[in-house]
Short mmCIF file of C-alpha atoms and ligand atoms in Angstrom, two decimals:
data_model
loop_
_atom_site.label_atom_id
_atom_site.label_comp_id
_atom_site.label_asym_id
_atom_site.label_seq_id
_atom_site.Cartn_x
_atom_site.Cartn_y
_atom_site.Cartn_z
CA UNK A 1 0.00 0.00 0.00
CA UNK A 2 1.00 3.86 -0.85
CA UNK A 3 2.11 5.40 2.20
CA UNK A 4 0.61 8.47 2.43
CA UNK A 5 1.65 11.73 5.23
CA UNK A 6 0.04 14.68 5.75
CA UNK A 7 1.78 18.37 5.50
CA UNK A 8 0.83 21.49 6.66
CA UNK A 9 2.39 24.15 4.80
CA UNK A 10 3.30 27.68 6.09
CA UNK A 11 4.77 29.96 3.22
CA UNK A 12 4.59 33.16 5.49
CA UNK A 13 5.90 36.23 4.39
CA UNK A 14 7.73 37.99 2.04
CA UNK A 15 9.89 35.50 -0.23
CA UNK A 16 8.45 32.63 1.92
CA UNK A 17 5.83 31.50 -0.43
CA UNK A 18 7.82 31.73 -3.64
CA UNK A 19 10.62 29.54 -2.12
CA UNK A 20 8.16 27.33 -0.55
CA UNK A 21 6.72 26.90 -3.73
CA UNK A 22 10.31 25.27 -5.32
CA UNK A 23 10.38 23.25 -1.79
CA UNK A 24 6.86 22.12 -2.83
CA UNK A 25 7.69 20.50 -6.45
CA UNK A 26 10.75 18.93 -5.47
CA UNK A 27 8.96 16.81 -2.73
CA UNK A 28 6.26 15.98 -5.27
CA UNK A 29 8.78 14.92 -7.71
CA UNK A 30 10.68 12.40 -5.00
CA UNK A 31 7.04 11.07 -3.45
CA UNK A 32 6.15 10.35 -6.98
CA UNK A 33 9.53 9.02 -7.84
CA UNK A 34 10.02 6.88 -4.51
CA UNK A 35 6.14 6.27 -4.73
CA UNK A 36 4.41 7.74 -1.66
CA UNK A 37 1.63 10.41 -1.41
CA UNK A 38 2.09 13.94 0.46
CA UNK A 39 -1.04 15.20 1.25
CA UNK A 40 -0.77 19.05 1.45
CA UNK A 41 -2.85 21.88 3.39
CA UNK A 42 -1.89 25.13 3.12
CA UNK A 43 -2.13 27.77 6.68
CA UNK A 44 -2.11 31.25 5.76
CA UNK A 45 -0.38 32.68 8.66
CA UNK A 46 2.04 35.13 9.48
CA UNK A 47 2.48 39.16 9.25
CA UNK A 48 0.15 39.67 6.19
CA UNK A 49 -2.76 38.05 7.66
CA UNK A 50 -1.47 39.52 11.45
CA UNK A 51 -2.00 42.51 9.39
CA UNK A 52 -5.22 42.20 8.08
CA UNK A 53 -7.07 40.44 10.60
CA UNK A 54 -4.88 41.16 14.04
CA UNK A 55 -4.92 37.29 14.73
CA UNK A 56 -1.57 35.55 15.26
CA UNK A 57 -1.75 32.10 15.48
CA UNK A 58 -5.22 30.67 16.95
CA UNK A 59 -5.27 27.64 18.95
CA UNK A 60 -7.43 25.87 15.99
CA UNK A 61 -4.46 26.31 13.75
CA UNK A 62 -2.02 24.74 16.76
CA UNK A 63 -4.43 21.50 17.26
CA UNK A 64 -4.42 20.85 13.09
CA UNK A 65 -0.69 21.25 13.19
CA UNK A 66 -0.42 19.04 15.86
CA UNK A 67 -2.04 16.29 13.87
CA UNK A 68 0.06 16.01 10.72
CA UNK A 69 2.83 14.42 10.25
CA UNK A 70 5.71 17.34 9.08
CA UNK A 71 4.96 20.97 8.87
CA UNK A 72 6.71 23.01 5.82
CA UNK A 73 7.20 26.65 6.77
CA UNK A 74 8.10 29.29 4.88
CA UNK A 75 9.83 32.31 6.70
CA UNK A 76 7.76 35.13 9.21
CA UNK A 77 8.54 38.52 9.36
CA UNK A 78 7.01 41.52 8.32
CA UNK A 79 8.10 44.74 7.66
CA UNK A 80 5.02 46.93 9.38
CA UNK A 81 4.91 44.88 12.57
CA UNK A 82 7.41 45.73 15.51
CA UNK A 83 9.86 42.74 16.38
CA UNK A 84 9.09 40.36 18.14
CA UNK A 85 5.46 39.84 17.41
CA UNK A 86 5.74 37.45 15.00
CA UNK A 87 8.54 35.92 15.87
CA UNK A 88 7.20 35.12 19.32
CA UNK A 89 3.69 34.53 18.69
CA UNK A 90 4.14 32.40 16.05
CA UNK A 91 7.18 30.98 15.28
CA UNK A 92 8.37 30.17 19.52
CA UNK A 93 4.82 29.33 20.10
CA UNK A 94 5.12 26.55 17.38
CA UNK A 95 8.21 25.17 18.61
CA UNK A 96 6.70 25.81 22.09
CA UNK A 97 3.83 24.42 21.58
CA UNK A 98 4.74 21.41 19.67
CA UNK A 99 7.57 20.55 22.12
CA UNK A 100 10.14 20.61 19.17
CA UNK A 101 12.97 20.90 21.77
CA UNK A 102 15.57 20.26 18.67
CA UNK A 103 16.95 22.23 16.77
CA UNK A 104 18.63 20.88 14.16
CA UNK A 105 21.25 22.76 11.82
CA UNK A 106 23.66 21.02 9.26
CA UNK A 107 26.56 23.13 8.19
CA UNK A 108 27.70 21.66 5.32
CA UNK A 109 29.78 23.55 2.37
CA UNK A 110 28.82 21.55 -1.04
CA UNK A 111 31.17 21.28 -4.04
CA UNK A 112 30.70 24.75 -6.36
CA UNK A 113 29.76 27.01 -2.98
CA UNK A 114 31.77 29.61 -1.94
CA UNK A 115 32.90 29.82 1.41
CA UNK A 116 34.64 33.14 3.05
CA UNK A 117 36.88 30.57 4.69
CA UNK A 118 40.55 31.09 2.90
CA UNK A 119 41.35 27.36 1.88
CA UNK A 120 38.72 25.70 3.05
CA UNK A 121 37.32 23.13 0.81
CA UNK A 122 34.05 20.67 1.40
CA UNK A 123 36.12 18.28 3.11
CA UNK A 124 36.23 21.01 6.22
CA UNK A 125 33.00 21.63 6.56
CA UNK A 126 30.77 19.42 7.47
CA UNK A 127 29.43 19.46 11.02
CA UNK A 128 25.68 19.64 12.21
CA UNK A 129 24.43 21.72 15.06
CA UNK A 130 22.13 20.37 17.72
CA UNK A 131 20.52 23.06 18.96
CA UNK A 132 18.20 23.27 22.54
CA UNK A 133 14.88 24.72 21.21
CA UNK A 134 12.42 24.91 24.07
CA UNK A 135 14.08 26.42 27.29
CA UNK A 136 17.34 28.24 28.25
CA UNK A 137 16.92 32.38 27.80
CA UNK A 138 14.08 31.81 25.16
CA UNK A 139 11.14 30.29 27.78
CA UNK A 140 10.64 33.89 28.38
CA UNK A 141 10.98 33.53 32.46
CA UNK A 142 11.89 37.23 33.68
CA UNK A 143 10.13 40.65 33.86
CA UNK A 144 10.82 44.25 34.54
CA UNK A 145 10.31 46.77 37.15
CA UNK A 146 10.01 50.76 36.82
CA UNK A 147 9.84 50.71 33.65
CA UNK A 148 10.22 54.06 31.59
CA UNK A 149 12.55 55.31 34.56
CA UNK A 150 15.85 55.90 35.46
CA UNK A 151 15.28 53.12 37.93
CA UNK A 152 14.15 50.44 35.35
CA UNK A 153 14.99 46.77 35.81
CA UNK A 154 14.84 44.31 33.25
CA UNK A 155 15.76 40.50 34.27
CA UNK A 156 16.05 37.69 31.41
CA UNK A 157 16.51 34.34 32.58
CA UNK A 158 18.01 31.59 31.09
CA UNK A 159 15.54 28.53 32.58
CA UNK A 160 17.49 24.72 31.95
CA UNK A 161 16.02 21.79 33.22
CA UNK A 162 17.53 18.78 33.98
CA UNK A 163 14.82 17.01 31.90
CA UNK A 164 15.38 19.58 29.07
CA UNK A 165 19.13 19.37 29.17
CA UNK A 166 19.21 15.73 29.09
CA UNK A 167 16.74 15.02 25.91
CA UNK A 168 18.65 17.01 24.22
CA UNK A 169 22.24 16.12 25.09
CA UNK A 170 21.07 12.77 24.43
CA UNK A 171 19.38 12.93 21.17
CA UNK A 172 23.06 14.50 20.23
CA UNK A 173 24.50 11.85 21.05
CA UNK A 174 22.04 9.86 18.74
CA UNK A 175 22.15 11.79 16.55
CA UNK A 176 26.30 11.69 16.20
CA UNK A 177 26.33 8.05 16.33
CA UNK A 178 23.81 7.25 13.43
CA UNK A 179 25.29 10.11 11.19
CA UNK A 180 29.24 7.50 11.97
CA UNK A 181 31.68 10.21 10.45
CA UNK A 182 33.97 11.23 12.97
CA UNK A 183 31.91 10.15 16.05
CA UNK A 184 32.79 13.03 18.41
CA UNK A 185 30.27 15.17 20.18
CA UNK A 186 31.36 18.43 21.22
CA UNK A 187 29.46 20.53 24.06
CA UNK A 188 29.41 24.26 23.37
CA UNK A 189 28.45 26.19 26.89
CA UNK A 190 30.45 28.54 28.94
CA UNK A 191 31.27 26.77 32.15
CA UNK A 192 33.47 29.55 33.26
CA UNK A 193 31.04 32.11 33.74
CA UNK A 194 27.62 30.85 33.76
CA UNK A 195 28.32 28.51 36.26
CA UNK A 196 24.83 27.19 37.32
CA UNK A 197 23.45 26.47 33.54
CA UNK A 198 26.70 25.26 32.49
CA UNK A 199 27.29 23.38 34.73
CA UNK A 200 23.90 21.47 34.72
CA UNK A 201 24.85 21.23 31.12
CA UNK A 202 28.40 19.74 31.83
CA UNK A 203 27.32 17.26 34.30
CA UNK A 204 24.64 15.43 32.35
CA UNK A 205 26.81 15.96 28.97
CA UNK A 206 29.55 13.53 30.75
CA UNK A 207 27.14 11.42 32.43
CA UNK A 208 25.14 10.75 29.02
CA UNK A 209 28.34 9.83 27.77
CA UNK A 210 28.96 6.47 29.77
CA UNK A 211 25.96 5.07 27.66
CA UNK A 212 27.81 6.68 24.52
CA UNK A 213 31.27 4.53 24.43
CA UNK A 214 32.12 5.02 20.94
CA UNK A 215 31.07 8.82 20.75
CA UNK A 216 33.83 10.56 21.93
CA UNK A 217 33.74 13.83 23.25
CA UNK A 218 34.86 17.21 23.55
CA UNK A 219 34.06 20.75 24.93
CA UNK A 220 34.26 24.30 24.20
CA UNK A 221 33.14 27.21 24.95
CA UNK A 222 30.79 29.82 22.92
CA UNK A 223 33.30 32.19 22.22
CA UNK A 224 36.44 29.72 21.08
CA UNK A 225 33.53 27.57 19.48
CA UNK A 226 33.13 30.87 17.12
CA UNK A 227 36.93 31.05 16.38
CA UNK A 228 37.66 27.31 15.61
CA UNK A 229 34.18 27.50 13.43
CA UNK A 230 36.20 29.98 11.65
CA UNK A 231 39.80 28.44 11.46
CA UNK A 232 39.26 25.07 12.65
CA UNK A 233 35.24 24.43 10.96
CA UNK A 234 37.24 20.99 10.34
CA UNK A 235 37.47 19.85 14.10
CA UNK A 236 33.45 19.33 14.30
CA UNK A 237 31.21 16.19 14.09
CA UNK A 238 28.08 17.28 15.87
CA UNK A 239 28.07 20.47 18.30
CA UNK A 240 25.18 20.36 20.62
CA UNK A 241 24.47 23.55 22.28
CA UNK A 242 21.61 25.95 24.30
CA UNK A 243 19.00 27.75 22.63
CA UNK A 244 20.79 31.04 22.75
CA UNK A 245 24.56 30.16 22.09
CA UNK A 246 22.93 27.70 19.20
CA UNK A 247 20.87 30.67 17.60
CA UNK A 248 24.08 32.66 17.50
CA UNK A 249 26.59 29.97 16.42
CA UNK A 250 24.52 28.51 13.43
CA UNK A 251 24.30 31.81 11.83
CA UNK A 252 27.94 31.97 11.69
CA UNK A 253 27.57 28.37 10.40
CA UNK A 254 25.16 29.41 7.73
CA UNK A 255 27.97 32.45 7.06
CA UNK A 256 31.06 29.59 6.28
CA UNK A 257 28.42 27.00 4.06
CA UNK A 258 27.68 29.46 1.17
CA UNK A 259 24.74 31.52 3.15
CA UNK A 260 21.71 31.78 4.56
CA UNK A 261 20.62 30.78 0.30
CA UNK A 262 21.79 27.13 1.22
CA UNK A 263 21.23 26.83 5.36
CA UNK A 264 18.52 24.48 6.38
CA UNK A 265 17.23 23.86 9.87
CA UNK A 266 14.77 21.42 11.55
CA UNK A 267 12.63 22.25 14.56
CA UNK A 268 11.93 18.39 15.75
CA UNK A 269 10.01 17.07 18.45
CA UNK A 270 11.14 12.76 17.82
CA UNK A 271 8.62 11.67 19.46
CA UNK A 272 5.82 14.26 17.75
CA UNK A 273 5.67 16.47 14.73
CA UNK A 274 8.78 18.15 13.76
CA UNK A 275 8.65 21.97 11.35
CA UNK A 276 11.30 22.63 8.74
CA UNK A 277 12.81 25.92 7.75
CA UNK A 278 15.06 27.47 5.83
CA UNK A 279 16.82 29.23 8.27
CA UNK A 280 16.84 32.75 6.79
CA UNK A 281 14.03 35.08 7.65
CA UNK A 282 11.40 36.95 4.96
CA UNK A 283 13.64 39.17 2.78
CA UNK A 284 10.55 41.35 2.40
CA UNK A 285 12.57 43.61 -0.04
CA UNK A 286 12.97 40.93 -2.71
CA UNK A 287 9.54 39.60 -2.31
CA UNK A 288 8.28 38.39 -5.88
CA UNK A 289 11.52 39.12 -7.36
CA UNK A 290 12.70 35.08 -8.08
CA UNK A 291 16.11 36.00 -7.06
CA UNK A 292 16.03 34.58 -3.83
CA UNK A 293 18.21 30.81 -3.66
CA UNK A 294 15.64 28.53 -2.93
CA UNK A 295 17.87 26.03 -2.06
CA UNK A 296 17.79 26.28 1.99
CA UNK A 297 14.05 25.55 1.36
CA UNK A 298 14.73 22.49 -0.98
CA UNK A 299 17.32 21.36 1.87
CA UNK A 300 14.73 21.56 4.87
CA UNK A 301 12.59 19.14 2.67
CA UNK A 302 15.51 17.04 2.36
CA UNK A 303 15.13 16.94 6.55
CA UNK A 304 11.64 16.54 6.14
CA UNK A 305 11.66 13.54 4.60
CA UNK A 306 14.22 11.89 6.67
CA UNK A 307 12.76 13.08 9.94
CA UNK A 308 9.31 11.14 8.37
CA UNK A 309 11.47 8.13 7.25
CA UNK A 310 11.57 8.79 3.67
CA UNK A 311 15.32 8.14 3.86
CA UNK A 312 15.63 7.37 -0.27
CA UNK A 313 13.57 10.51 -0.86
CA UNK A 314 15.59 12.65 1.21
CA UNK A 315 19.04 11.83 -0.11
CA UNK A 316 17.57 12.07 -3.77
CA UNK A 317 17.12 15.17 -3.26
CA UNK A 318 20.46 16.02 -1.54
CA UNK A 319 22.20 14.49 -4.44
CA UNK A 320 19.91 16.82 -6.67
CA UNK A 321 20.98 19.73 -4.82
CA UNK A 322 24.22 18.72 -4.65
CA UNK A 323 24.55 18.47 -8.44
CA UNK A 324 22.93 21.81 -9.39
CA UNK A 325 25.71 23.39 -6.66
CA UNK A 326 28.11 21.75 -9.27
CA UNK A 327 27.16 21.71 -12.36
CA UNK A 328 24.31 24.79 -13.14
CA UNK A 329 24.52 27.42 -10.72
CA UNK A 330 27.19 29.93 -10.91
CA UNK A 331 28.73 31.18 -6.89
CA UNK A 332 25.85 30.94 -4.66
CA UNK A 333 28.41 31.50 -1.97
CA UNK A 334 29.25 34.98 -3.98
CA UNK A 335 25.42 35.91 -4.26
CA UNK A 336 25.39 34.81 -7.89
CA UNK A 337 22.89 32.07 -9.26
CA UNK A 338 22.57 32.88 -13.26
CA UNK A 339 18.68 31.52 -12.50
CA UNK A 340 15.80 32.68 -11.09
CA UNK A 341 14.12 31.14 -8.02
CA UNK A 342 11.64 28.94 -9.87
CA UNK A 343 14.46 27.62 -12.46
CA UNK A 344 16.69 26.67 -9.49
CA UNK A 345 13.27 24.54 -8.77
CA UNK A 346 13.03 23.29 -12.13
CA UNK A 347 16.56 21.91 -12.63
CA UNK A 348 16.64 20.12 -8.68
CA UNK A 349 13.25 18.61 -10.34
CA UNK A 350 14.60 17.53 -13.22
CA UNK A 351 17.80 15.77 -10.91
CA UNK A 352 15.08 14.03 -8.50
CA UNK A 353 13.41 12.38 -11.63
CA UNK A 354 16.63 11.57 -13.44
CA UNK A 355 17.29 8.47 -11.17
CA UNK A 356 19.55 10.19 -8.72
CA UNK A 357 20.13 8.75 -5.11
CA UNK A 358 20.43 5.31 -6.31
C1 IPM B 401 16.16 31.36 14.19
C2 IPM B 401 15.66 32.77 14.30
C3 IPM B 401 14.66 32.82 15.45
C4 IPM B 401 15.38 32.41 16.71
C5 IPM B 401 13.95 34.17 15.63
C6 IPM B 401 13.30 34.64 14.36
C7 IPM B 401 12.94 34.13 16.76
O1 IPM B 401 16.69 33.67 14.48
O2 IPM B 401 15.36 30.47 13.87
O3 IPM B 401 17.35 31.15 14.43
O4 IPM B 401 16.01 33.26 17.37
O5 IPM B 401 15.33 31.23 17.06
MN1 MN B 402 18.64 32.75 14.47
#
């Protein structure tokens, strides 16, 4: 029988839709190619309708999503709504809400990308991020006090759970040993100042571990994490991390891959639904131009489909990607692709059909 999974689909804003589009006919071509049926419903939400109808994301919307089996999301962010709006009500209330407590970021530089790195070739970068997604400085914990005055007190706290810390840590160390490259786990904190998260962080890292024999491991912290992703990128495996230092670190990791064009993330709850990304945000300035590279998008359906099990799928259309890198575009890593958004599309199509992956 034809498996069949359900996606929701959340273009967004600004260039969301267009590159969710491309996304959207490269999964068709490897369901019909690997012969499985994606069943898709479309949720217009984000600023435009936040704009038009002052509703953010209604609990309706939440219980649907929680029913399917992947969520496809464009990018939020809108131009005429202040910061954080959006970004809190609807893209941290997903992951909230949907306990996606991964975050999960590849950094990968593919053959024909650019990187700033001097010398540094695809055989030096090629490390994935596990990033905490539900607590640490993002659960929101803290308030303020006078505000408006000269007295005014603002407190941000970073909230880490042993429970939190631990689910995460180990799906890292899952993660690292199915992936079997260079088996080594490193643990990006900052023991010698934050010395009560860290340390939390430390302690169940090493006592994970024991379980983990042929992982081995290694730690860091932020800062020298950000200089060795620079001179060393070479040194990494899997780097799993809090929410914050992860947010920070895997746009410097999207920086040495070619861009936020080609960086992909998954927001994944294992033992629920998990929400792809590319991990760029709207562009609003470019919207409807095809000029932006819809690859990231076309990469967080290559997660997707392995997060679902569509393991075949998913690495047809990494080798599709990886070929167009190659062969068609010009120096995505430069800014340049000599195609518009919907050709890039077209081409990763044509790969998927051709009999790649096999
Ligand atoms: C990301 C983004 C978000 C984050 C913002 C838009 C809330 O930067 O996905 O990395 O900080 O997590
Ligand atoms: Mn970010």
């Amino acid at each position: 029988m034809t498996k069949k999974y359900e996606i929701a689909v959340l273009p967004g804003d600004g260039t969301g839709p267009e590159v969710v589009d491309e996304g959207l006919k490269v999964l068709e071509a490897a369901a019909g190619k690997f012969d499985f049926q994606l069943n898709f419903s479309t949720y217009n939400i984000g600023g435009d309708h936040y704009m038009r109808t002052g509703e953010i994301l209604p609990d309706n919307i939440i219980a649907e999503l929680s029913k399917k089996d992947a969520i496809f999301l464009g990018a939020i962010g809108h131009p005429d709504v202040k910061p954080g709006i959006l970004e809190k009500g609807i893209l941290l209330s997903l992951r909230f809400a949907l306990d996606q407590y991964i975050n999960l970021r590849p950094v990968k530089l593919y053959e024909g990308v650019s990187t700033p790195l001097k010398d540094k070739t695809p055989a030096d970068i090629d490390f994935v991020v596990v990033r905490e997604n539900s607590e640490g400085l993002y659960a929101g914990a803290g308030g303020c006090l006078k505000k408006g005055t000269p007295d005014e007190v603002a407190i941000q706290e970073s909230i880490n759970t042993r429970k939190g810390v631990e689910r995460c840590i180990r799906y890292a160390f899952e993660y690292c040993r199915k992936r079997n490259k260079a088996k080594k786990l490193t643990l990006c904190g900052k023991t010698n100042v934050l010395t009560f998260a860290f340390d939390l962080w430390e302690r169940t890292f090493y006592e994970v571990a024991k379980e983990y024999p042929d992982i081995k491991t290694d730690y860091a912290h932020v800062d020298a994490i950000c200089m060795w992703m620079v001179k060393n990128p070479e040194w990494f495996d899997v780097i799993v991390t809090d929410n914050m230092f992860g947010d920070i670190i895997t746009d410097l990791g999207a920086m040495i891959q070619g861009g936020m064009g080609i960086a992909a993330g998954g927001n994944i709850n294992p033992e629920g639904v998990s929400m792809f990304e590319p991990i760029g945000g709207s562009a609003p300035k470019y919207t409807g131009l095809q000029i932006i590279n819809p690859i990231a998008a076309i990469l967080s359906t290559q997660l997707l489909l392995e997060t679902i099990g569509e393991f075949k799928a998913a690495g047809s259309i990494e080798y599709a990607v990886k070929k167009v890198l190659r062969d068609d575009l010009k120096d995505v890593g430069a800014g340049k692709m000599g195609y518009t958004t919907g050709e890039v599309g077209d081409i990763i199509v044509n790969y998927v059909k051709g009999g790649a992956g096999e």
